[in-house]
JSON list of C-alpha atoms in Angstrom, two decimals:
[
{"chain": "D", "resi": 1459, "resn": "MET", "atom": "CA", "xyz": [-8.96, 16.72, -22.88]},
{"chain": "D", "resi": 1460, "resn": "ASN", "atom": "CA", "xyz": [-8.50, 20.00, -22.67]},
{"chain": "D", "resi": 1461, "resn": "THR", "atom": "CA", "xyz": [-6.12, 21.67, -26.08]},
{"chain": "D", "resi": 1462, "resn": "SER", "atom": "CA", "xyz": [-5.60, 24.92, -26.09]},
{"chain": "D", "resi": 1463, "resn": "SER", "atom": "CA", "xyz": [-2.89, 27.96, -28.15]},
{"chain": "D", "resi": 1464, "resn": "ALA", "atom": "CA", "xyz": [-0.39, 28.86, -25.84]},
{"chain": "D", "resi": 1465, "resn": "ASP", "atom": "CA", "xyz": [-1.13, 32.57, -24.92]},
{"chain": "D", "resi": 1466, "resn": "LEU", "atom": "CA", "xyz": [2.35, 34.10, -24.24]},
{"chain": "D", "resi": 1467, "resn": "ILE", "atom": "CA", "xyz": [2.48, 37.24, -22.71]},
{"chain": "D", "resi": 1468, "resn": "ARG", "atom": "CA", "xyz": [6.45, 37.90, -22.32]},
{"chain": "D", "resi": 1469, "resn": "GLU", "atom": "CA", "xyz": [9.88, 37.15, -23.91]},
{"chain": "D", "resi": 1470, "resn": "TYR", "atom": "CA", "xyz": [12.74, 37.68, -21.07]},
{"chain": "D", "resi": 1471, "resn": "GLY", "atom": "CA", "xyz": [16.34, 37.57, -23.48]},
{"chain": "D", "resi": 1472, "resn": "PRO", "atom": "CA", "xyz": [18.82, 36.84, -24.99]},
{"chain": "D", "resi": 1473, "resn": "PHE", "atom": "CA", "xyz": [21.44, 37.32, -21.79]},
{"chain": "D", "resi": 1474, "resn": "PRO", "atom": "CA", "xyz": [24.35, 38.66, -22.00]},
{"chain": "D", "resi": 1475, "resn": "ALA", "atom": "CA", "xyz": [27.20, 35.37, -21.46]},
{"chain": "D", "resi": 1476, "resn": "ILE", "atom": "CA", "xyz": [24.06, 33.10, -21.81]},
{"chain": "D", "resi": 1477, "resn": "ASP", "atom": "CA", "xyz": [24.21, 30.31, -24.88]},
{"chain": "D", "resi": 1478, "resn": "ALA", "atom": "CA", "xyz": [21.19, 28.47, -23.37]},
{"chain": "D", "resi": 1479, "resn": "VAL", "atom": "CA", "xyz": [18.68, 27.89, -20.73]},
{"chain": "D", "resi": 1480, "resn": "HIS", "atom": "CA", "xyz": [17.95, 24.44, -19.57]},
{"chain": "D", "resi": 1481, "resn": "GLY", "atom": "CA", "xyz": [16.30, 24.40, -16.69]},
{"chain": "D", "resi": 1482, "resn": "VAL", "atom": "CA", "xyz": [13.95, 26.52, -14.75]},
{"chain": "D", "resi": 1483, "resn": "SER", "atom": "CA", "xyz": [12.26, 27.62, -10.86]},
{"chain": "D", "resi": 1484, "resn": "PHE", "atom": "CA", "xyz": [10.79, 30.14, -9.50]},
{"chain": "D", "resi": 1485, "resn": "ASP", "atom": "CA", "xyz": [11.44, 30.94, -5.62]},
{"chain": "D", "resi": 1486, "resn": "GLY", "atom": "CA", "xyz": [8.51, 33.28, -5.03]},
{"chain": "D", "resi": 1487, "resn": "GLN", "atom": "CA", "xyz": [10.82, 36.24, -6.09]},
{"chain": "D", "resi": 1488, "resn": "HIS", "atom": "CA", "xyz": [13.13, 35.28, -8.79]},
{"chain": "D", "resi": 1489, "resn": "VAL", "atom": "CA", "xyz": [13.12, 33.31, -11.49]},
{"chain": "D", "resi": 1490, "resn": "TRP", "atom": "CA", "xyz": [16.14, 30.79, -11.60]},
{"chain": "D", "resi": 1491, "resn": "LEU", "atom": "CA", "xyz": [17.65, 29.75, -14.94]},
{"chain": "D", "resi": 1492, "resn": "ALA", "atom": "CA", "xyz": [20.21, 26.70, -14.89]},
{"chain": "D", "resi": 1493, "resn": "THR", "atom": "CA", "xyz": [22.95, 27.93, -17.95]},
{"chain": "D", "resi": 1494, "resn": "GLY", "atom": "CA", "xyz": [25.25, 25.18, -17.75]},
{"chain": "D", "resi": 1495, "resn": "GLU", "atom": "CA", "xyz": [28.28, 27.03, -15.29]},
{"chain": "D", "resi": 1496, "resn": "THR", "atom": "CA", "xyz": [25.70, 29.45, -13.35]},
{"chain": "D", "resi": 1497, "resn": "LEU", "atom": "CA", "xyz": [22.47, 28.58, -12.37]},
{"chain": "D", "resi": 1498, "resn": "THR", "atom": "CA", "xyz": [21.42, 32.56, -12.59]},
{"chain": "D", "resi": 1499, "resn": "ALA", "atom": "CA", "xyz": [18.35, 34.85, -10.81]},
{"chain": "D", "resi": 1500, "resn": "LEU", "atom": "CA", "xyz": [16.38, 36.73, -12.85]},
{"chain": "D", "resi": 1501, "resn": "ASP", "atom": "CA", "xyz": [13.85, 39.47, -11.97]},
{"chain": "D", "resi": 1502, "resn": "PRO", "atom": "CA", "xyz": [10.87, 38.18, -13.94]},
{"chain": "D", "resi": 1503, "resn": "ASP", "atom": "CA", "xyz": [9.04, 41.90, -13.21]},
{"chain": "D", "resi": 1504, "resn": "SER", "atom": "CA", "xyz": [11.69, 43.70, -14.72]},
{"chain": "D", "resi": 1505, "resn": "GLY", "atom": "CA", "xyz": [13.50, 41.53, -17.34]},
{"chain": "D", "resi": 1506, "resn": "GLN", "atom": "CA", "xyz": [16.95, 41.46, -15.78]},
{"chain": "D", "resi": 1507, "resn": "THR", "atom": "CA", "xyz": [19.44, 39.37, -13.86]},
{"chain": "D", "resi": 1508, "resn": "VAL", "atom": "CA", "xyz": [19.95, 40.17, -10.59]},
{"chain": "D", "resi": 1509, "resn": "ARG", "atom": "CA", "xyz": [22.70, 36.64, -9.49]},
{"chain": "D", "resi": 1510, "resn": "SER", "atom": "CA", "xyz": [24.31, 34.39, -10.18]},
{"chain": "D", "resi": 1511, "resn": "LEU", "atom": "CA", "xyz": [25.75, 30.78, -8.54]},
{"chain": "D", "resi": 1512, "resn": "ASN", "atom": "CA", "xyz": [28.85, 28.83, -9.86]},
{"chain": "D", "resi": 1513, "resn": "VAL", "atom": "CA", "xyz": [27.40, 25.74, -9.98]},
{"chain": "D", "resi": 1514, "resn": "PRO", "atom": "CA", "xyz": [27.02, 23.32, -12.67]},
{"chain": "D", "resi": 1515, "resn": "ALA", "atom": "CA", "xyz": [23.57, 23.35, -13.51]},
{"chain": "D", "resi": 1516, "resn": "ASP", "atom": "CA", "xyz": [22.90, 21.93, -16.97]},
{"chain": "D", "resi": 1517, "resn": "ALA", "atom": "CA", "xyz": [19.44, 20.42, -16.19]},
{"chain": "D", "resi": 1518, "resn": "GLY", "atom": "CA", "xyz": [17.05, 20.81, -14.31]},
{"chain": "D", "resi": 1519, "resn": "THR", "atom": "CA", "xyz": [16.20, 22.94, -11.25]},
{"chain": "D", "resi": 1520, "resn": "ALA", "atom": "CA", "xyz": [13.94, 23.16, -8.58]},
{"chain": "D", "resi": 1521, "resn": "PHE", "atom": "CA", "xyz": [13.07, 25.00, -5.45]},
{"chain": "D", "resi": 1522, "resn": "ASP", "atom": "CA", "xyz": [11.60, 23.58, -1.81]},
{"chain": "D", "resi": 1523, "resn": "GLY", "atom": "CA", "xyz": [10.45, 26.65, -0.05]},
{"chain": "D", "resi": 1524, "resn": "GLN", "atom": "CA", "xyz": [13.95, 26.78, 1.53]},
{"chain": "D", "resi": 1525, "resn": "HIS", "atom": "CA", "xyz": [17.06, 25.20, -1.22]},
{"chain": "D", "resi": 1526, "resn": "LEU", "atom": "CA", "xyz": [16.94, 25.10, -5.21]},
{"chain": "D", "resi": 1527, "resn": "PHE", "atom": "CA", "xyz": [17.92, 21.38, -6.46]},
{"chain": "D", "resi": 1528, "resn": "GLN", "atom": "CA", "xyz": [19.99, 21.07, -9.58]},
{"chain": "D", "resi": 1529, "resn": "ILE", "atom": "CA", "xyz": [20.56, 17.88, -11.72]},
{"chain": "D", "resi": 1530, "resn": "SER", "atom": "CA", "xyz": [24.20, 18.17, -12.93]},
{"chain": "D", "resi": 1531, "resn": "GLY", "atom": "CA", "xyz": [24.70, 15.06, -14.97]},
{"chain": "D", "resi": 1532, "resn": "ASN", "atom": "CA", "xyz": [24.19, 12.49, -13.13]},
{"chain": "D", "resi": 1533, "resn": "GLN", "atom": "CA", "xyz": [23.77, 14.25, -9.44]},
{"chain": "D", "resi": 1534, "resn": "ILE", "atom": "CA", "xyz": [20.94, 16.54, -7.83]},
{"chain": "D", "resi": 1535, "resn": "GLN", "atom": "CA", "xyz": [23.07, 18.99, -5.72]},
{"chain": "D", "resi": 1536, "resn": "LYS", "atom": "CA", "xyz": [20.92, 20.69, -3.09]},
{"chain": "D", "resi": 1537, "resn": "ILE", "atom": "CA", "xyz": [22.53, 24.29, -2.93]},
{"chain": "D", "resi": 1538, "resn": "ASP", "atom": "CA", "xyz": [22.12, 27.01, -0.28]},
{"chain": "D", "resi": 1539, "resn": "PRO", "atom": "CA", "xyz": [20.36, 29.65, -2.39]},
{"chain": "D", "resi": 1540, "resn": "ARG", "atom": "CA", "xyz": [22.40, 32.16, -0.72]},
{"chain": "D", "resi": 1541, "resn": "SER", "atom": "CA", "xyz": [25.63, 31.48, -0.73]},
{"chain": "D", "resi": 1542, "resn": "GLY", "atom": "CA", "xyz": [25.46, 29.25, -3.29]},
{"chain": "D", "resi": 1543, "resn": "ALA", "atom": "CA", "xyz": [27.16, 26.85, -1.10]},
{"chain": "D", "resi": 1544, "resn": "ILE", "atom": "CA", "xyz": [26.40, 22.55, -2.41]},
{"chain": "D", "resi": 1545, "resn": "ILE", "atom": "CA", "xyz": [25.03, 20.93, 0.93]},
{"chain": "D", "resi": 1546, "resn": "ALA", "atom": "CA", "xyz": [24.07, 17.47, -0.54]},
{"chain": "D", "resi": 1547, "resn": "THR", "atom": "CA", "xyz": [24.48, 15.43, -3.07]},
{"chain": "D", "resi": 1548, "resn": "LEU", "atom": "CA", "xyz": [21.70, 12.89, -4.08]},
{"chain": "D", "resi": 1549, "resn": "PRO", "atom": "CA", "xyz": [21.89, 10.38, -7.17]},
{"chain": "D", "resi": 1550, "resn": "ALA", "atom": "CA", "xyz": [20.35, 11.33, -10.04]},
{"chain": "D", "resi": 1551, "resn": "PRO", "atom": "CA", "xyz": [18.04, 8.70, -12.07]},
{"chain": "D", "resi": 1552, "resn": "GLU", "atom": "CA", "xyz": [19.44, 6.74, -14.45]},
{"chain": "D", "resi": 1553, "resn": "GLY", "atom": "CA", "xyz": [18.24, 8.07, -18.33]},
{"chain": "D", "resi": 1554, "resn": "GLY", "atom": "CA", "xyz": [19.20, 10.91, -19.26]},
{"chain": "D", "resi": 1555, "resn": "ASN", "atom": "CA", "xyz": [17.51, 13.80, -17.28]},
{"chain": "D", "resi": 1556, "resn": "SER", "atom": "CA", "xyz": [15.76, 17.18, -18.37]},
{"chain": "D", "resi": 1557, "resn": "GLY", "atom": "CA", "xyz": [13.26, 18.84, -15.44]},
{"chain": "D", "resi": 1558, "resn": "LEU", "atom": "CA", "xyz": [12.67, 18.93, -11.71]},
{"chain": "D", "resi": 1559, "resn": "ALA", "atom": "CA", "xyz": [9.96, 19.72, -9.76]},
{"chain": "D", "resi": 1560, "resn": "TRP", "atom": "CA", "xyz": [9.19, 19.66, -5.74]},
{"chain": "D", "resi": 1561, "resn": "GLY", "atom": "CA", "xyz": [5.61, 18.88, -5.63]},
{"chain": "D", "resi": 1562, "resn": "GLU", "atom": "CA", "xyz": [3.90, 16.86, -2.12]},
{"chain": "D", "resi": 1563, "resn": "GLY", "atom": "CA", "xyz": [6.79, 17.15, -0.48]},
{"chain": "D", "resi": 1564, "resn": "VAL", "atom": "CA", "xyz": [8.88, 15.31, -3.16]},
{"chain": "D", "resi": 1565, "resn": "LEU", "atom": "CA", "xyz": [11.27, 15.50, -6.46]},
{"chain": "D", "resi": 1566, "resn": "TRP", "atom": "CA", "xyz": [9.93, 14.94, -9.85]},
{"chain": "D", "resi": 1567, "resn": "VAL", "atom": "CA", "xyz": [12.69, 13.92, -12.21]},
{"chain": "D", "resi": 1568, "resn": "GLY", "atom": "CA", "xyz": [11.90, 14.47, -15.88]},
{"chain": "D", "resi": 1569, "resn": "GLN", "atom": "CA", "xyz": [13.61, 12.46, -18.42]},
{"chain": "D", "resi": 1570, "resn": "HIS", "atom": "CA", "xyz": [13.55, 13.30, -22.10]},
{"chain": "D", "resi": 1571, "resn": "ARG", "atom": "CA", "xyz": [14.42, 10.18, -24.52]},
{"chain": "D", "resi": 1572, "resn": "SER", "atom": "CA", "xyz": [13.01, 7.83, -21.77]},
{"chain": "D", "resi": 1573, "resn": "ARG", "atom": "CA", "xyz": [9.46, 9.84, -21.51]},
{"chain": "D", "resi": 1574, "resn": "LYS", "atom": "CA", "xyz": [9.47, 9.43, -18.18]},
{"chain": "D", "resi": 1575, "resn": "ILE", "atom": "CA", "xyz": [8.38, 10.90, -14.28]},
{"chain": "D", "resi": 1576, "resn": "HIS", "atom": "CA", "xyz": [10.19, 9.96, -11.76]},
{"chain": "D", "resi": 1577, "resn": "GLN", "atom": "CA", "xyz": [8.80, 10.79, -7.91]},
{"chain": "D", "resi": 1578, "resn": "VAL", "atom": "CA", "xyz": [12.10, 10.77, -6.38]},
{"chain": "D", "resi": 1579, "resn": "ASP", "atom": "CA", "xyz": [13.05, 11.00, -2.15]},
{"chain": "D", "resi": 1580, "resn": "PRO", "atom": "CA", "xyz": [14.43, 13.88, -1.90]},
{"chain": "D", "resi": 1581, "resn": "GLU", "atom": "CA", "xyz": [16.47, 12.34, 1.07]},
{"chain": "D", "resi": 1582, "resn": "THR", "atom": "CA", "xyz": [18.47, 9.67, -0.94]},
{"chain": "D", "resi": 1583, "resn": "GLY", "atom": "CA", "xyz": [17.80, 10.04, -4.23]},
{"chain": "D", "resi": 1584, "resn": "ALA", "atom": "CA", "xyz": [16.10, 6.79, -4.43]},
{"chain": "D", "resi": 1585, "resn": "ILE", "atom": "CA", "xyz": [13.04, 5.97, -7.30]},
{"chain": "D", "resi": 1586, "resn": "LEU", "atom": "CA", "xyz": [9.55, 5.98, -5.20]},
{"chain": "D", "resi": 1587, "resn": "ARG", "atom": "CA", "xyz": [7.53, 5.69, -8.84]},
{"chain": "D", "resi": 1588, "resn": "THR", "atom": "CA", "xyz": [7.93, 6.24, -12.43]},
{"chain": "D", "resi": 1589, "resn": "LEU", "atom": "CA", "xyz": [4.68, 7.79, -14.49]},
{"chain": "D", "resi": 1590, "resn": "GLU", "atom": "CA", "xyz": [5.17, 7.19, -18.43]},
{"chain": "D", "resi": 1591, "resn": "SER", "atom": "CA", "xyz": [4.47, 9.74, -21.18]},
{"chain": "D", "resi": 1592, "resn": "ASN", "atom": "CA", "xyz": [4.15, 9.21, -25.41]},
{"chain": "D", "resi": 1593, "resn": "ARG", "atom": "CA", "xyz": [6.60, 12.55, -26.07]},
{"chain": "D", "resi": 1594, "resn": "PHE", "atom": "CA", "xyz": [9.84, 13.71, -24.68]},
{"chain": "D", "resi": 1595, "resn": "VAL", "atom": "CA", "xyz": [9.39, 15.00, -21.08]},
{"chain": "D", "resi": 1596, "resn": "THR", "atom": "CA", "xyz": [11.92, 18.39, -20.84]},
{"chain": "D", "resi": 1597, "resn": "GLY", "atom": "CA", "xyz": [10.63, 20.14, -17.53]},
{"chain": "D", "resi": 1598, "resn": "VAL", "atom": "CA", "xyz": [8.61, 19.76, -15.55]},
{"chain": "D", "resi": 1599, "resn": "THR", "atom": "CA", "xyz": [6.09, 21.61, -13.05]},
{"chain": "D", "resi": 1600, "resn": "TRP", "atom": "CA", "xyz": [3.18, 21.95, -10.26]},
{"chain": "D", "resi": 1601, "resn": "LEU", "atom": "CA", "xyz": [0.83, 23.71, -9.74]},
{"chain": "D", "resi": 1602, "resn": "GLU", "atom": "CA", "xyz": [-1.66, 24.52, -7.94]},
{"chain": "D", "resi": 1603, "resn": "GLY", "atom": "CA", "xyz": [-1.80, 20.67, -6.71]},
{"chain": "D", "resi": 1604, "resn": "GLU", "atom": "CA", "xyz": [-1.60, 19.55, -10.73]},
{"chain": "D", "resi": 1605, "resn": "LEU", "atom": "CA", "xyz": [0.93, 18.40, -12.61]},
{"chain": "D", "resi": 1606, "resn": "TRP", "atom": "CA", "xyz": [3.17, 20.06, -15.73]},
{"chain": "D", "resi": 1607, "resn": "HIS", "atom": "CA", "xyz": [5.63, 19.26, -17.88]},
{"chain": "D", "resi": 1608, "resn": "GLY", "atom": "CA", "xyz": [7.04, 20.47, -21.58]},
{"chain": "D", "resi": 1609, "resn": "THR", "atom": "CA", "xyz": [7.40, 18.15, -24.43]},
{"chain": "D", "resi": 1610, "resn": "TRP", "atom": "CA", "xyz": [9.68, 19.26, -27.19]},
{"chain": "D", "resi": 1611, "resn": "GLU", "atom": "CA", "xyz": [10.08, 16.74, -30.12]},
{"chain": "D", "resi": 1612, "resn": "ASN", "atom": "CA", "xyz": [10.40, 17.75, -33.98]},
{"chain": "D", "resi": 1613, "resn": "ASP", "atom": "CA", "xyz": [10.69, 20.78, -33.57]},
{"chain": "D", "resi": 1614, "resn": "GLU", "atom": "CA", "xyz": [7.23, 20.87, -31.76]},
{"chain": "D", "resi": 1615, "resn": "SER", "atom": "CA", "xyz": [6.69, 21.86, -27.95]},
{"chain": "D", "resi": 1616, "resn": "GLU", "atom": "CA", "xyz": [3.26, 21.57, -25.55]},
{"chain": "D", "resi": 1617, "resn": "LEU", "atom": "CA", "xyz": [3.42, 22.15, -22.08]},
{"chain": "D", "resi": 1618, "resn": "ARG", "atom": "CA", "xyz": [0.76, 19.09, -21.03]},
{"chain": "D", "resi": 1619, "resn": "ARG", "atom": "CA", "xyz": [-1.42, 18.48, -17.58]},
{"chain": "D", "resi": 1620, "resn": "ILE", "atom": "CA", "xyz": [-1.09, 14.68, -16.43]},
{"chain": "D", "resi": 1621, "resn": "ASP", "atom": "CA", "xyz": [-3.09, 12.84, -14.05]},
{"chain": "D", "resi": 1622, "resn": "SER", "atom": "CA", "xyz": [-0.22, 12.75, -11.46]},
{"chain": "D", "resi": 1623, "resn": "ALA", "atom": "CA", "xyz": [-1.58, 9.21, -9.72]},
{"chain": "D", "resi": 1624, "resn": "THR", "atom": "CA", "xyz": [-1.73, 7.60, -13.54]},
{"chain": "D", "resi": 1625, "resn": "GLY", "atom": "CA", "xyz": [-0.23, 9.78, -16.22]},
{"chain": "D", "resi": 1626, "resn": "GLU", "atom": "CA", "xyz": [-2.88, 10.34, -17.78]},
{"chain": "D", "resi": 1627, "resn": "LEU", "atom": "CA", "xyz": [-3.50, 12.58, -20.36]},
{"chain": "D", "resi": 1628, "resn": "LEU", "atom": "CA", "xyz": [-5.42, 16.19, -19.12]},
{"chain": "D", "resi": 1629, "resn": "GLU", "atom": "CA", "xyz": [-4.78, 19.02, -21.37]},
{"chain": "D", "resi": 1630, "resn": "ARG", "atom": "CA", "xyz": [-2.38, 20.26, -23.14]},
{"chain": "D", "resi": 1631, "resn": "ILE", "atom": "CA", "xyz": [-1.16, 24.00, -24.91]},
{"chain": "D", "resi": 1632, "resn": "GLU", "atom": "CA", "xyz": [0.04, 24.03, -27.91]},
{"chain": "D", "resi": 1633, "resn": "MET", "atom": "CA", "xyz": [3.44, 26.40, -28.03]},
{"chain": "D", "resi": 1634, "resn": "PRO", "atom": "CA", "xyz": [3.92, 28.42, -31.42]},
{"chain": "D", "resi": 1635, "resn": "ALA", "atom": "CA", "xyz": [5.65, 25.67, -34.09]},
{"chain": "D", "resi": 1636, "resn": "GLY", "atom": "CA", "xyz": [9.68, 26.19, -33.98]},
{"chain": "D", "resi": 1637, "resn": "MET", "atom": "CA", "xyz": [9.39, 28.16, -29.94]},
{"chain": "D", "resi": 1638, "resn": "GLY", "atom": "CA", "xyz": [11.22, 24.89, -27.99]},
{"chain": "D", "resi": 1639, "resn": "VAL", "atom": "CA", "xyz": [10.58, 24.37, -24.26]},
{"chain": "D", "resi": 1640, "resn": "SER", "atom": "CA", "xyz": [13.08, 23.45, -22.51]},
{"chain": "D", "resi": 1641, "resn": "GLY", "atom": "CA", "xyz": [13.14, 24.13, -18.91]},
{"chain": "D", "resi": 1642, "resn": "LEU", "atom": "CA", "xyz": [9.33, 24.33, -17.13]},
{"chain": "D", "resi": 1643, "resn": "GLU", "atom": "CA", "xyz": [7.99, 26.41, -13.64]},
{"chain": "D", "resi": 1644, "resn": "SER", "atom": "CA", "xyz": [5.12, 28.04, -12.65]},
{"chain": "D", "resi": 1645, "resn": "ASP", "atom": "CA", "xyz": [4.48, 31.04, -11.05]},
{"chain": "D", "resi": 1646, "resn": "GLY", "atom": "CA", "xyz": [2.35, 29.36, -8.26]},
{"chain": "D", "resi": 1647, "resn": "ARG", "atom": "CA", "xyz": [-1.04, 31.47, -8.64]},
{"chain": "D", "resi": 1648, "resn": "ASP", "atom": "CA", "xyz": [-1.58, 32.21, -13.35]},
{"chain": "D", "resi": 1649, "resn": "ARG", "atom": "CA", "xyz": [2.41, 32.00, -15.03]},
{"chain": "D", "resi": 1650, "resn": "PHE", "atom": "CA", "xyz": [4.39, 29.43, -16.94]},
{"chain": "D", "resi": 1651, "resn": "PHE", "atom": "CA", "xyz": [7.90, 30.30, -17.33]},
{"chain": "D", "resi": 1652, "resn": "CYS", "atom": "CA", "xyz": [9.06, 28.10, -20.05]},
{"chain": "D", "resi": 1653, "resn": "GLY", "atom": "CA", "xyz": [13.76, 27.82, -20.71]},
{"chain": "D", "resi": 1654, "resn": "GLY", "atom": "CA", "xyz": [13.41, 28.43, -24.66]},
{"chain": "D", "resi": 1655, "resn": "GLY", "atom": "CA", "xyz": [17.12, 26.35, -24.68]},
{"chain": "D", "resi": 1656, "resn": "GLY", "atom": "CA", "xyz": [19.03, 27.09, -27.51]},
{"chain": "D", "resi": 1657, "resn": "SER", "atom": "CA", "xyz": [17.39, 30.33, -27.92]},
{"chain": "D", "resi": 1658, "resn": "GLY", "atom": "CA", "xyz": [19.17, 31.51, -24.68]},
{"chain": "D", "resi": 1659, "resn": "LYS", "atom": "CA", "xyz": [15.41, 33.23, -24.03]},
{"chain": "D", "resi": 1660, "resn": "LEU", "atom": "CA", "xyz": [12.88, 32.55, -21.45]},
{"chain": "D", "resi": 1661, "resn": "ARG", "atom": "CA", "xyz": [9.17, 33.18, -22.09]},
{"chain": "D", "resi": 1662, "resn": "ALA", "atom": "CA", "xyz": [6.03, 33.54, -20.12]},
{"chain": "D", "resi": 1663, "resn": "VAL", "atom": "CA", "xyz": [2.35, 31.83, -20.73]},
{"chain": "D", "resi": 1664, "resn": "ARG", "atom": "CA", "xyz": [-0.34, 32.33, -19.58]},
{"chain": "D", "resi": 1665, "resn": "ARG", "atom": "CA", "xyz": [-2.30, 29.51, -17.82]},
{"chain": "D", "resi": 1666, "resn": "PRO", "atom": "CA", "xyz": [-5.99, 28.80, -19.85]},
{"chain": "D", "resi": 1667, "resn": "GLY", "atom": "CA", "xyz": [-8.80, 29.78, -17.42]}
]
């Protein structure tokens, strides 16, 4: 198993009127931040927020290439990113959901204290299968066919690459002490975007190799 220290590229924020960053997603142009009462789009080049959608957004966020998906309480909302309209609502798995990702045509839901990642049908919300972790699971993302998730436990955080079939731990990226990871997303190439929870910040971490 490979272990490395995080190579921090950039830190964004804190931002006006944003007290915390929960979920994080990337639509190819903007990074979307789930900030509690809104989904806010950030330009990762300029570091400026450019627009917000007034939807409840207190946990993970995902993008399927056309729509945003947002965990809110015991539901997953499917959202039109242009208008902010909620076009469908799915039941979220029970057990304290934290992260959300789109990969292999389905949703992946991370659960914090349950230490699980569920593969979820994006049409019905049905749980298709479950991966177990030995750490609290925060954000979840896919990068070039690899499943990654964040951890945040005892003031320590990591980015972890796991086998998407078995949950086996394959690689760890250790964040600096005291730097938590709430949400996790990749740009599809060489960067991870890490939500900083109550710090109100977003951090970009370089992908190893």
